[in-house]
Amino acid sequence: MKKTEFLKLLDQLLENKPGTLKGAELLLDIDGWDSMINLELISLADERFGLVLSVDLLGKCQSIGDIIAMMGDHVVD
Amino acid sequence: MISAATQSNPMSCDGRLILVTGASSGIGRATAVLLSRLGARLLLVGRSQEKLEQTLAALDGTGHRIEPFDLNETEEIPAWFKHLIAESGPLSGLVQCAGVQHYTPARFITVDKINRMMKVNVFSTTMLAKCCAGKGAVLPGGSLVFIASVAGLVGDAGLSVYAASKGAVIALTKSLALEFAPAKIRVNAVAPGCVETDMLDKMRLNLTADQVQALAAKHPLGFGTAEDVAHAVAFLLADTGRWITGSVLTVDGGYTA
């Protein structure tokens, strides 16, 4: 999946207008980013990429860039 | 009428034909293994032939069969079930263990997610019950046991859709119990708390270490095992449960105490 598509998915989860997230944001600065988003990301990564993530792993992410890195080769530029 | 085998061992399932869904792992597999030790012949249902064969290899006794089938194919259940009964003869019992669980925070609920959850947890259970109501499908004195969950009895954040599906199974159990009683067929549910299965391993991914600890603390006797639930299922299937119908037996280490 292209990074732009992934960012659109995150915008959708956050109920943002498409294109709101640019990819460099810190999670702390994002309105509406909370632990529930992590639950949804675990499910999304499993369903779309067959990737097993955990809340503990995602809890270490500080930025959207970290989240994208967590998706490995499944999200590319 | 209580048979001689039952008089000496009220948990005996000697010669009874029992269908177990979700038999490829977890509670379904543990239930099948226990029932085989109690003398039952098993029809093992699950999606994976390979996993069903592993369960089959763990059973005591003879006369067991595996029946690979995906219960998500709800429209196909009646024809599949009819064929099964024509080949195997009427059932003495059915245990519906097949089910899925996902954390879905309310704001991420979609119709598709609800459908997927309801399909196997509720629709397939309902269709199996419909099939059991058919002529000659289940013998008088038979027993149906549905695996519900404590989530159908008490709330848990992020589990509302799952909880709704298990609450539906509990409601289904009570009405079916009344409907099936004239045919001398009993219908009960078992509501487990957290047990050590693949499902709990998956659940752990959705929880922090602190949350797992908090969840464990809600079970005064700790997390259970699949065998703990299997014992309750066998109790309801055997003559030990012959005067019990429409009940929800919580097997939860004290979670709902």
Coordinates of C-alpha atoms in Angstrom, one line a residue:
Chain A
M1 CA 0.0 0.0 0.0
K2 CA 1.2 3.5 -0.8
K3 CA 2.0 5.8 2.1
T4 CA -0.6 8.3 0.9
E5 CA -3.3 5.6 0.9
F6 CA -2.3 4.6 4.4
L7 CA -2.4 8.2 5.6
K8 CA -5.9 8.5 4.1
L9 CA -6.9 5.4 6.1
L10 CA -5.6 7.0 9.3
D11 CA -7.5 10.2 8.4
Q12 CA -10.7 8.1 8.0
L13 CA -10.1 6.5 11.4
L14 CA -9.7 9.9 13.0
E15 CA -12.7 11.3 11.0
N16 CA -10.4 13.9 9.5
K17 CA -10.7 15.4 6.0
P18 CA -8.6 13.3 3.6
G19 CA -5.1 14.8 3.3
T20 CA -5.1 16.2 6.8
L21 CA -2.2 13.9 7.9
K22 CA 1.1 14.5 6.1
G23 CA 3.2 11.7 7.8
A24 CA 5.5 13.7 10.0
E25 CA 3.1 14.5 12.9
L26 CA 3.8 13.5 16.5
L27 CA 0.9 11.4 17.9
L28 CA 0.7 13.6 21.0
D29 CA -0.2 16.5 18.7
I30 CA -3.0 14.7 16.8
D31 CA -6.5 15.6 17.9
G32 CA -8.4 12.4 18.8
W33 CA -5.4 10.0 18.8
D34 CA -6.0 7.6 21.8
S35 CA -5.6 4.0 22.8
M36 CA -8.7 3.0 20.9
I37 CA -6.9 4.0 17.6
N38 CA -4.2 1.4 18.5
L39 CA -6.9 -1.3 18.8
E40 CA -8.2 -0.4 15.4
L41 CA -4.7 -0.3 13.9
I42 CA -4.0 -3.9 15.2
S43 CA -7.2 -5.1 13.5
L44 CA -6.4 -3.1 10.3
A45 CA -2.8 -4.5 10.1
D46 CA -4.1 -8.0 10.6
E47 CA -6.9 -7.8 8.1
R48 CA -5.0 -5.8 5.4
F49 CA -1.5 -7.1 5.7
G50 CA -1.7 -10.2 7.8
L51 CA 0.6 -8.4 10.3
V52 CA 0.5 -9.2 14.0
L53 CA 1.0 -6.1 16.1
S54 CA 0.3 -5.5 19.7
V55 CA -0.8 -2.6 21.9
D56 CA 2.6 -2.8 23.6
L57 CA 4.4 -2.4 20.3
L58 CA 2.2 0.4 19.1
G59 CA 2.4 2.1 22.5
K60 CA 6.1 2.7 21.8
C61 CA 5.3 4.8 18.7
Q62 CA 5.7 8.5 19.0
S63 CA 4.9 9.7 15.5
I64 CA 3.0 8.7 12.4
G65 CA 6.4 7.9 10.9
D66 CA 6.9 5.3 13.7
I67 CA 3.5 3.8 12.9
I68 CA 4.3 3.6 9.2
A69 CA 7.7 2.0 10.0
M70 CA 5.8 -0.6 12.1
M71 CA 3.9 -1.6 9.0
G72 CA 7.3 -2.6 7.3
D73 CA 7.2 -3.3 3.6
H74 CA 3.4 -3.2 3.6
V75 CA 3.4 0.6 3.4
V76 CA 5.8 2.2 0.9
D77 CA 6.5 5.7 -0.5
Chain B
M1 CA -35.4 -43.4 32.6
I2 CA -31.8 -43.6 33.8
S3 CA -29.7 -46.2 32.1
A4 CA -27.4 -48.7 33.9
A5 CA -24.3 -46.9 32.5
T6 CA -25.6 -43.6 33.9
Q7 CA -26.5 -45.1 37.3
S8 CA -22.8 -46.1 37.8
N9 CA -21.5 -42.9 36.2
P10 CA -23.9 -40.0 35.8
M11 CA -21.4 -38.3 33.5
S12 CA -21.4 -41.3 31.1
C13 CA -22.0 -40.4 27.4
D14 CA -21.7 -44.0 26.4
G15 CA -22.7 -44.6 22.7
R16 CA -24.1 -41.1 22.3
L17 CA -23.4 -39.3 19.0
I18 CA -22.4 -35.7 19.7
L19 CA -21.6 -33.0 17.1
V20 CA -19.0 -30.5 18.2
T21 CA -18.3 -27.3 16.2
G22 CA -15.1 -25.3 16.5
A23 CA -13.5 -28.7 17.2
S24 CA -10.2 -27.8 15.7
S25 CA -8.9 -25.9 18.7
G26 CA -9.5 -24.4 22.2
I27 CA -12.8 -25.2 24.0
G28 CA -14.1 -27.3 21.1
R29 CA -11.1 -29.6 21.0
A30 CA -11.0 -29.9 24.8
T31 CA -14.7 -30.7 24.8
A32 CA -14.4 -33.4 22.1
V33 CA -11.5 -35.0 23.9
L34 CA -13.4 -35.1 27.2
L35 CA -16.6 -36.4 25.6
S36 CA -14.7 -39.2 23.9
R37 CA -13.3 -40.3 27.3
L38 CA -16.9 -40.3 28.6
G39 CA -17.8 -42.8 25.8
A40 CA -19.3 -40.5 23.2
R41 CA -18.9 -40.8 19.4
L42 CA -18.0 -37.5 18.0
L43 CA -18.7 -35.6 14.7
L44 CA -15.9 -33.0 14.6
V45 CA -16.7 -29.8 12.7
G46 CA -14.3 -27.0 11.8
R47 CA -12.8 -25.2 8.9
S48 CA -9.4 -26.8 8.8
Q49 CA -9.2 -30.5 8.0
E50 CA -5.6 -30.7 9.2
K51 CA -6.5 -29.3 12.7
L52 CA -9.6 -31.6 12.9
E53 CA -7.4 -34.5 12.2
Q54 CA -5.2 -33.4 15.1
T55 CA -8.2 -33.4 17.4
L56 CA -9.3 -36.8 16.0
A57 CA -5.9 -38.2 16.9
A58 CA -6.4 -37.0 20.5
L59 CA -9.7 -38.8 21.0
D60 CA -10.3 -42.0 22.9
G61 CA -12.6 -44.7 21.5
T62 CA -13.8 -45.3 18.0
G63 CA -16.6 -44.3 15.6
H64 CA -15.6 -40.6 15.4
R65 CA -15.6 -38.6 12.2
I66 CA -14.3 -35.3 11.0
E67 CA -16.6 -33.0 9.0
P68 CA -14.7 -30.0 7.6
F69 CA -17.2 -27.2 7.1
D70 CA -17.2 -23.4 7.3
L71 CA -20.1 -22.2 9.5
N72 CA -19.8 -18.8 7.9
E73 CA -21.7 -20.4 5.0
T74 CA -24.9 -20.0 6.9
E75 CA -27.1 -20.5 3.8
E76 CA -25.5 -23.9 3.3
I77 CA -26.0 -25.2 6.8
P78 CA -29.4 -26.9 6.4
A79 CA -28.4 -28.9 3.3
W80 CA -25.0 -29.8 4.9
F81 CA -26.7 -30.8 8.2
K82 CA -29.4 -32.9 6.5
H83 CA -26.7 -34.8 4.6
L84 CA -24.7 -35.3 7.8
I85 CA -27.6 -36.7 9.7
A86 CA -28.6 -39.0 6.8
E87 CA -25.1 -40.5 7.0
S88 CA -24.5 -40.6 10.7
G89 CA -28.0 -41.0 12.2
P90 CA -29.7 -38.8 14.8
L91 CA -27.7 -36.8 17.3
S92 CA -27.8 -37.1 21.1
G93 CA -26.1 -33.8 21.5
L94 CA -24.6 -30.7 19.8
V95 CA -22.0 -28.3 21.2
Q96 CA -21.6 -25.0 19.3
C97 CA -18.1 -23.8 20.1
A98 CA -17.4 -22.0 16.8
G99 CA -17.1 -18.3 17.3
V100 CA -15.0 -15.2 16.8
Q101 CA -14.0 -12.4 19.0
H102 CA -12.6 -8.9 18.1
Y103 CA -12.1 -5.7 20.0
T104 CA -14.1 -3.1 18.1
P105 CA -14.3 0.3 19.8
A106 CA -17.7 1.9 19.2
R107 CA -16.5 4.6 16.8
F108 CA -14.9 2.0 14.5
I109 CA -17.9 -0.2 14.2
T110 CA -19.0 -0.9 10.6
V111 CA -21.9 -2.9 9.2
D112 CA -19.4 -5.3 7.7
K113 CA -17.8 -5.9 11.1
I114 CA -21.2 -6.4 12.8
N115 CA -22.1 -8.9 10.0
R116 CA -18.9 -10.9 10.3
M117 CA -19.3 -11.2 14.1
M118 CA -23.0 -12.0 14.0
K119 CA -22.6 -14.5 11.2
V120 CA -20.7 -17.1 13.0
N121 CA -21.6 -16.3 16.6
V122 CA -25.3 -15.8 16.1
F123 CA -26.6 -16.8 12.6
S124 CA -24.8 -20.1 12.5
T125 CA -25.9 -21.0 16.1
T126 CA -29.5 -20.1 15.1
M127 CA -29.3 -22.2 11.9
L128 CA -27.9 -25.2 13.7
A129 CA -30.7 -24.9 16.2
K130 CA -33.2 -24.8 13.3
C131 CA -31.6 -28.0 11.9
C132 CA -31.9 -29.7 15.3
A133 CA -35.6 -28.9 15.3
G134 CA -36.0 -31.0 12.2
K135 CA -37.7 -34.4 12.3
G136 CA -35.3 -37.1 13.5
A137 CA -32.3 -34.8 13.8
V138 CA -31.9 -35.1 17.6
L139 CA -33.1 -38.0 19.8
P140 CA -35.5 -37.4 22.7
G141 CA -33.3 -36.8 25.8
G142 CA -30.8 -34.9 23.6
S143 CA -29.0 -31.8 24.7
L144 CA -27.7 -28.7 22.9
V145 CA -25.0 -26.6 24.5
F146 CA -24.0 -23.2 23.1
I147 CA -20.8 -21.5 24.1
A148 CA -21.7 -17.9 25.1
S149 CA -19.4 -15.7 27.1
V150 CA -19.4 -13.6 30.3
A151 CA -19.3 -10.7 27.8
G152 CA -22.9 -11.4 27.2
L153 CA -23.7 -10.8 30.9
V154 CA -21.4 -8.0 31.9
G155 CA -19.9 -5.1 30.0
D156 CA -16.4 -4.6 28.7
A157 CA -15.1 -1.6 26.8
G158 CA -14.3 -2.3 23.2
L159 CA -16.3 -5.5 23.1
S160 CA -19.8 -4.2 22.5
V161 CA -20.4 -6.0 19.2
Y162 CA -19.0 -9.3 20.6
A163 CA -21.0 -8.8 23.7
A164 CA -24.2 -8.2 21.7
S165 CA -23.5 -11.5 19.7
K166 CA -23.1 -13.5 22.9
G167 CA -26.1 -11.8 24.6
A168 CA -28.0 -12.9 21.6
V169 CA -26.8 -16.5 22.1
I170 CA -28.0 -16.4 25.7
A171 CA -31.5 -15.0 24.6
L172 CA -31.6 -17.7 21.9
T173 CA -30.9 -20.4 24.4
K174 CA -33.8 -19.5 26.7
S175 CA -36.5 -19.3 24.0
L176 CA -35.2 -22.5 22.3
A177 CA -35.3 -24.3 25.6
L178 CA -39.0 -23.7 25.9
E179 CA -39.6 -24.6 22.2
F180 CA -37.6 -27.8 22.4
A181 CA -38.8 -29.0 25.8
P182 CA -41.9 -30.9 24.4
A183 CA -39.5 -33.0 22.3
K184 CA -37.5 -33.7 25.5
I185 CA -34.5 -31.9 24.1
R186 CA -32.6 -29.6 26.4
V187 CA -30.9 -26.3 25.4
N188 CA -28.4 -24.6 27.6
A189 CA -25.5 -22.2 27.3
V190 CA -22.1 -22.0 29.0
A191 CA -20.7 -18.5 29.6
P192 CA -16.9 -18.8 30.1
G193 CA -14.6 -16.1 31.4
C194 CA -11.1 -15.8 30.0
V195 CA -9.6 -19.1 29.3
E196 CA -6.1 -20.0 28.0
T197 CA -6.8 -20.5 24.3
D198 CA -5.6 -19.1 21.0
M199 CA -8.4 -16.5 21.4
L200 CA -6.9 -15.2 24.6
D201 CA -3.5 -15.1 23.0
K202 CA -5.0 -12.9 20.3
M203 CA -6.8 -10.8 22.9
R204 CA -3.5 -10.2 24.7
L205 CA -2.2 -8.3 21.6
N206 CA -5.0 -5.8 22.2
L207 CA -4.1 -5.2 25.8
T208 CA -1.1 -3.7 27.6
A209 CA 0.7 -5.7 30.2
D210 CA -1.2 -3.7 32.9
Q211 CA -4.5 -4.4 31.2
V212 CA -3.8 -8.1 31.1
Q213 CA -2.9 -8.0 34.8
A214 CA -6.2 -6.1 35.5
L215 CA -8.2 -8.7 33.5
A216 CA -6.5 -11.5 35.4
A217 CA -7.4 -9.8 38.7
K218 CA -11.1 -9.8 37.7
H219 CA -10.9 -13.6 37.8
P220 CA -10.5 -14.4 41.5
L221 CA -9.5 -18.0 40.5
G222 CA -7.3 -16.8 37.7
F223 CA -7.7 -17.5 34.0
G224 CA -9.3 -20.8 33.2
T225 CA -8.5 -23.6 30.8
A226 CA -10.4 -25.0 27.9
E227 CA -10.8 -28.2 30.0
D228 CA -12.6 -26.2 32.8
V229 CA -15.2 -25.2 30.2
A230 CA -15.4 -28.7 28.7
H231 CA -16.3 -30.1 32.1
A232 CA -19.3 -27.8 32.3
V233 CA -20.4 -28.7 28.8
A234 CA -20.1 -32.4 29.5
F235 CA -22.2 -31.9 32.7
L236 CA -25.0 -30.3 30.6
L237 CA -24.8 -33.0 27.9
A238 CA -24.8 -36.0 30.2
D239 CA -27.7 -37.1 32.4
T240 CA -26.2 -35.0 35.2
G241 CA -28.0 -32.1 33.4
R242 CA -31.3 -34.0 32.6
W243 CA -33.4 -31.5 34.6
I244 CA -31.6 -28.4 33.4
T245 CA -32.8 -26.4 30.4
G246 CA -32.7 -22.7 29.5
S247 CA -29.8 -22.2 31.9
V248 CA -26.7 -20.2 31.5
L249 CA -23.8 -21.8 33.4
T250 CA -21.1 -19.3 34.1
V251 CA -17.6 -20.9 34.2
D252 CA -15.5 -17.8 34.9
G253 CA -13.3 -18.2 37.9
G254 CA -15.5 -15.8 39.8
Y255 CA -15.5 -13.0 37.1
T256 CA -19.3 -12.4 37.6
A257 CA -19.4 -13.1 41.3

